[in-house]
Amino acid sequence: MSILGNRVQRREDPKFLTTGGVYGDDLKIEGALWATFVRSTMAHARLTSLDVTEARNRPGVVAIYTGEDVDLPPVPAGLPGVPDVMARPVLAKGVVRFVGEAVAVVLTEERYQGEDAAESVFVDYEPLPAVVDPVSALTGDVLLFPEHGSNVAVPMNEPQAEDFFDGCEVVVRHRLINQRVAPCPLEVRSGAAMWEGDRVIQYASNQAPHGAKAAIAGLYGLEADRVRVIAPDVGGGFGAKIGLYVEDLILPWLAKAAGRPVHWTETRSESMLALGHGRAQVQDVAIGGSRDGKVEAYRLEVVQDAGAYPSLGSFLPALTRLMTSGTYDIPKVEFSAASMVTNTTPTVAYRGAGRPEATAAIERAMDLFAAEIGMDPAEVRKRNVVANDKFPFTTPTGTVYDIGDYGGAIDLALQASDYQALRAEQATRRSSGDTTQIGIGVSSYVEITNGAGPPGEYAKVEILPGGKARVYTGTSPHGQGHETAWTMLASEQLGIPMEDIEFVANDTDLVPEGGGTMGSRSLQSGGLAVHEASIALVDKAAKLAAELLEANADDVVLDKVGGRFHVAGTPAVGRSWAELAEAAGDDGDALVVAHSSSPAGPTFPFGAHVAVVEVDTDTGRVKLTRLVAVDDAGTIVNPLLAEGQRHGGLAQGAAQALMEEVRYDDDGNPVTSNLADYAMISATELPSFELVAMATPTPINALGAKGIGESGTIGSTPAVQSAVVDALAHLGVRHIDMPATPERVWRAVAAAQSTAAE
Amino acid sequence: MIPAAFEYQRPSSLDEAVRLLADSGDDAKLLAGGHSLLPLMKLRLAAPSMLIDIGRLRDLSYISDAGDTVTIGALTRHHEVETSALLKAQVPLLAHATSQVGDPQVRHRGTIGGSIAHGDPASDLPAVCLALRATFTVVGPNGSRQIPADDFFRGFLETALSADEILTEISVPKVPDAGWSFQKFNRRAQDWAIVGVAAVHNGSTGVGLVNMASVPVRAAAVEDAIAAGSSAAEAATHASDGLDPPADLNASQEYRRHLAEVLVRRALQEAGAP
Ligand SMILES: Cc1cc2nc3c(=O)[nH]c(=O)nc-3n(C[C@H](O)[C@H](O)[C@H](O)COP(=O)(O)OP(=O)(O)OC[C@H]3O[C@@H](n4cnc5c(N)ncnc54)[C@H](O)[C@@H]3O)c2cc1C
């Protein structure tokens, strides 16, 4: 019986749930100093002076460094098209460009001493006007980098056809705000650096240790083998920990300057300002089609807020572009975008990274179109989805979808939610004039996973003396459960019980290469590599067993129940893994296989969500009462893990629709910089999710698996947003921007009522 | 996240606490449950030179039947208040409102006295005490005095307590048969109210408002309207009369006024006002 497809419990959990996890802050580093950053309190200003004299005399202070002291080059975005002048200085020099930018760093013997000392560093700022939203940044009235001449970090324009909507009976246009949100991993950033001779050892709370290694080697001009990066247990990243930040990158410099290891953990307040933010797009959608519900043309124009220094956020429109037309077969599609710098925290990848934004736009556009022609939104979707016989399907923006049944997913979601009954209940509520109205939102989505960067991943599987095994992976688990899934995959092939399989990841000295964990890539790249390496290892072992059994290798089979090789038909005589490990040589025929997978390309998970909300029309309060999710990630290795990913994604997606928004005042001062003000969602605001299974295996890889990490956020946000609008549709409300806060919803009701009264 | 340096004292009796407070100067602060004070200190918005920890003065943690009133020691934790059988029977509004404070962790640390003494207009319990016409007992170097809730809240985070006084007891009239309602409007279960309303209706009517001014306030105009025979809906239109509600991240002034009207109406109706 196969272990795959079973709800195997996460074997890493006892450690995480008790006191066995070792996060960055938990590291005990002999002789380490603590680093504390002094951060800009101005959004945009000239740094006229930095007075560190008083701070130097505070207890425990060993050294203080400013931008003038640190001789590291600025850190470039490392993305195509971003101008060099926008590279980020490790510590601000001359100008600060967002509240939270590091301007100096204090090294102290004890951590608490750092906060005291940082408080007595006196910084003189000469304020400059700030530009806080990306649309205003387009005017160029305030320039972050005057040398560059504009605030455009990445232009991306496609010719706009003048006759684009010719022939459409109906065209609807709208501006949509896909607001800035904070990833809020439970573990804030933490790390350490130390030198061992001419080698730097760096700890980082990070999703891609090998990328981090390359970044450090690049910045310091070191050969790759002189850098070791270790990601200890990492308490979530959601994309925001893909790259290293200046606070990480300066640690080796500090360790060298001080001649001692340096340890650093940010506070939550710092994390809200200096860990990257996500989303942050202003979207203009225009959708045209016929009155019988066929969409003929769709245009999406994006202004992306990259924040003060372009990072991964400036690249998000490229991912949005790939998914512009969503699950629909639309003949004409146009996309254009510009990524703008503003005096705000730099934006980065956040759960879905560019694809939720694409889905939110097309789904809102479909709703607006449906409302305009007076057709049921689920019906409009079904009339436009890509037909099942068209896969692989190439979209007008050039993306090739592997396989799908988009209409089938919508049907499943409608059935599971009892859509017709919901509509009937809604009609009753409406006619009763009740102040609690119900709204139903439907979304259809497809997304790209394992789509950025090379699709393959490294794995090594080896047999240990005694017949146990060890799996090495280049992915970088930080909560997903790779340890459980990868050992399941190895166990399935090797016939060695999971508990006898060790797991190694997140250390660049122990794993020679790796792509890390982001973009829902890990199972289909890294899991695949483990699967393939395990098969190759069985082949290799079978040859060795054949020699020992004086048999033909082709006749030797592995009995997976006992983990023994024998000649087919004569199970009495065989060799166990332990015996083979003993017999194997150390070199070429050692029982170890290192292997890099090479899946044929990215995969395209899809699904449909139905959200139900209650809206109090007197107060604007929204209560999410149901969230029904059909998520098709192909073959599921462990449903427990997949459901966990869906739950978290649904919560974060609903949070964007209803709760969360990073806000600044007009001068660029953040007003949501702690978790009291930033409305991170919790379980009490969410219903029990209704998960519906659907599995269409992909032909792209041998496992048939697609990514599941981001589906929840991609499908749920538009479904929930749409449900809120739908609850008020009978009043004439067509759109409410996210998050649908009580005041916003109340204002929409009030505006609709006063329009109706006119 | 790490407070500035401070001295720490843990008196073992109320007398000792009063003495320490008198001797320590203006910069000293009492520490009860710490759930208002410590967050401010961690953000360095408060930096007292000395903390006098009264959190373990067991003598000040009690809920007693005193005839017409129930008396509650200032150091009684929210959890004790919300689960008290006496309060549930005699002053159900207080027990219920307390169960809406923060989350279980907060309710196991925070104290009723700290909530009142802090005087935060966004806190739930001051509004409840105003609606119930509670009385506070405070003790200082010159003995003790009683302050009606109406005279207690003076300005933003400012109360009638002088720097050398300690709040020791909250006394609330029993209202076993009164109608009551607590309307807390917030975004997340653990959040402070954007607007909150505490109402008791018992022949006479008491209405307290959360987060509708720079101090905890009573909706006097609403109470008067009900007394003059207005319906709940009519009376509710006076919810923010004479008030200058705050505008913040979660609500503009205009929205707060609107919410106050809706919530006062609902509260009065739930409490059984006509
Ligand atoms: C996450 C979180 C959520 C919360 N949510 C809510 C909520 O929804 N509603 C709500 O009402 N409150 C809420 N609170 C506040 C909570 O109720 C606090 O416990 C309460 O406000 C203060 O009580 P305390 O005992 O913790 O006081 P402390 O923090 O110890 O003290 C507060 C102030 O009162 C003074 N003080 C304390 N006791 C006395 C005394 N006996 N005499 C004189 N002065 C005294 C202190 O010197 C200090 O200035 C929340 C707190 C947190 C941390």
mmCIF file of N, CA, C and O in Angstrom, chain A residues 257-284:
data_model
loop_
_atom_site.group_PDB
_atom_site.id
_atom_site.type_symbol
_atom_site.label_atom_id
_atom_site.label_comp_id
_atom_site.label_asym_id
_atom_site.label_seq_id
_atom_site.Cartn_x
_atom_site.Cartn_y
_atom_site.Cartn_z
ATOM 1 N N ALA A 257 34.499 44.259 11.280
ATOM 2 C CA ALA A 257 34.941 45.512 11.893
ATOM 3 C C ALA A 257 35.123 45.351 13.394
ATOM 4 O O ALA A 257 36.062 45.882 13.984
ATOM 5 N N ALA A 258 34.204 44.601 14.021
ATOM 6 C CA ALA A 258 34.260 44.461 15.479
ATOM 7 C C ALA A 258 35.166 43.316 15.897
ATOM 8 O O ALA A 258 35.518 43.194 17.066
ATOM 9 N N GLY A 259 35.501 42.435 14.954
ATOM 10 C CA GLY A 259 36.321 41.282 15.294
ATOM 11 C C GLY A 259 35.573 40.276 16.169
ATOM 12 O O GLY A 259 36.182 39.475 16.873
ATOM 13 N N ARG A 260 34.271 40.329 16.155
ATOM 14 C CA ARG A 260 33.452 39.401 16.945
ATOM 15 C C ARG A 260 32.189 39.048 16.156
ATOM 16 O O ARG A 260 31.768 39.809 15.297
ATOM 17 N N PRO A 261 31.573 37.913 16.454
ATOM 18 C CA PRO A 261 30.299 37.606 15.804
ATOM 19 C C PRO A 261 29.266 38.685 16.140
ATOM 20 O O PRO A 261 29.354 39.309 17.197
ATOM 21 N N VAL A 262 28.331 38.872 15.229
ATOM 22 C CA VAL A 262 27.282 39.862 15.458
ATOM 23 C C VAL A 262 25.921 39.205 15.262
ATOM 24 O O VAL A 262 25.701 38.487 14.284
ATOM 25 N N HIS A 263 25.042 39.440 16.206
ATOM 26 C CA HIS A 263 23.726 38.814 16.248
ATOM 27 C C HIS A 263 22.689 39.929 16.130
ATOM 28 O O HIS A 263 22.879 41.011 16.666
ATOM 29 N N TRP A 264 21.586 39.636 15.450
ATOM 30 C CA TRP A 264 20.582 40.693 15.256
ATOM 31 C C TRP A 264 19.188 40.101 15.205
ATOM 32 O O TRP A 264 18.968 39.078 14.556
ATOM 33 N N THR A 265 18.243 40.706 15.910
ATOM 34 C CA THR A 265 16.821 40.380 15.770
ATOM 35 C C THR A 265 16.046 41.681 15.756
ATOM 36 O O THR A 265 16.250 42.527 16.627
ATOM 37 N N GLU A 266 15.191 41.827 14.761
ATOM 38 C CA GLU A 266 14.398 43.057 14.730
ATOM 39 C C GLU A 266 13.208 42.939 15.676
ATOM 40 O O GLU A 266 12.817 41.840 16.076
ATOM 41 N N THR A 267 12.600 44.067 16.002
ATOM 42 C CA THR A 267 11.369 44.058 16.786
ATOM 43 C C THR A 267 10.195 43.991 15.808
ATOM 44 O O THR A 267 10.354 44.208 14.605
ATOM 45 N N ARG A 268 9.013 43.703 16.332
ATOM 46 C CA ARG A 268 7.833 43.682 15.457
ATOM 47 C C ARG A 268 7.598 45.070 14.848
ATOM 48 O O ARG A 268 7.263 45.189 13.674
ATOM 49 N N SER A 269 7.793 46.114 15.645
ATOM 50 C CA SER A 269 7.583 47.459 15.100
ATOM 51 C C SER A 269 8.547 47.729 13.951
ATOM 52 O O SER A 269 8.178 48.335 12.954
ATOM 53 N N GLU A 270 9.795 47.284 14.103
ATOM 54 C CA GLU A 270 10.753 47.456 13.001
ATOM 55 C C GLU A 270 10.332 46.623 11.802
ATOM 56 O O GLU A 270 10.439 47.045 10.654
ATOM 57 N N SER A 271 9.861 45.411 12.082
ATOM 58 C CA SER A 271 9.507 44.498 11.007
ATOM 59 C C SER A 271 8.378 45.074 10.151
ATOM 60 O O SER A 271 8.364 44.924 8.932
ATOM 61 N N MET A 272 7.445 45.763 10.798
ATOM 62 C CA MET A 272 6.331 46.334 10.048
ATOM 63 C C MET A 272 6.815 47.433 9.103
ATOM 64 O O MET A 272 6.155 47.743 8.115
ATOM 65 N N LEU A 273 7.975 48.033 9.407
ATOM 66 C CA LEU A 273 8.503 49.110 8.580
ATOM 67 C C LEU A 273 9.547 48.647 7.585
ATOM 68 O O LEU A 273 9.704 49.242 6.520
ATOM 69 N N ALA A 274 10.305 47.617 7.947
ATOM 70 C CA ALA A 274 11.507 47.333 7.176
ATOM 71 C C ALA A 274 11.517 45.970 6.486
ATOM 72 O O ALA A 274 12.304 45.752 5.568
ATOM 73 N N LEU A 275 10.654 45.069 6.894
ATOM 74 C CA LEU A 275 10.451 43.856 6.097
ATOM 75 C C LEU A 275 9.602 44.307 4.911
ATOM 76 O O LEU A 275 8.753 45.168 5.061
ATOM 77 N N GLY A 276 9.859 43.730 3.739
ATOM 78 C CA GLY A 276 9.129 44.210 2.570
ATOM 79 C C GLY A 276 7.627 44.022 2.687
ATOM 80 O O GLY A 276 7.146 43.161 3.407
ATOM 81 N N HIS A 277 6.900 44.873 1.977
ATOM 82 C CA HIS A 277 5.444 44.748 1.897
ATOM 83 C C HIS A 277 5.059 44.097 0.563
ATOM 84 O O HIS A 277 5.899 43.929 -0.314
ATOM 85 N N GLY A 278 3.766 43.746 0.453
ATOM 86 C CA GLY A 278 3.323 43.077 -0.761
ATOM 87 C C GLY A 278 2.192 43.796 -1.472
ATOM 88 O O GLY A 278 1.651 44.787 -0.977
ATOM 89 N N ARG A 279 1.837 43.240 -2.671
ATOM 90 C CA ARG A 279 0.747 43.781 -3.507
ATOM 91 C C ARG A 279 1.087 45.233 -3.944
ATOM 92 O O ARG A 279 2.048 45.442 -4.602
ATOM 93 N N ALA A 280 0.223 46.184 -3.581
ATOM 94 C CA ALA A 280 0.490 47.603 -3.889
ATOM 95 C C ALA A 280 0.424 47.918 -5.377
ATOM 96 O O ALA A 280 1.366 48.437 -5.958
ATOM 97 N N GLN A 281 -0.696 47.585 -5.974
ATOM 98 C CA GLN A 281 -0.909 47.965 -7.377
ATOM 99 C C GLN A 281 -2.155 48.841 -7.501
ATOM 100 O O GLN A 281 -3.158 48.615 -6.825
ATOM 101 N N VAL A 282 -2.069 49.801 -8.398
ATOM 102 C CA VAL A 282 -3.260 50.527 -8.843
ATOM 103 C C VAL A 282 -3.562 49.988 -10.231
ATOM 104 O O VAL A 282 -2.682 49.947 -11.091
ATOM 105 N N GLN A 283 -4.784 49.523 -10.411
ATOM 106 C CA GLN A 283 -5.110 48.824 -11.660
ATOM 107 C C GLN A 283 -6.268 49.515 -12.365
ATOM 108 O O GLN A 283 -7.306 49.768 -11.768
ATOM 109 N N ASP A 284 -6.083 49.788 -13.649
ATOM 110 C CA ASP A 284 -7.198 50.259 -14.458
ATOM 111 C C ASP A 284 -7.623 49.109 -15.361
ATOM 112 O O ASP A 284 -6.834 48.632 -16.177
#
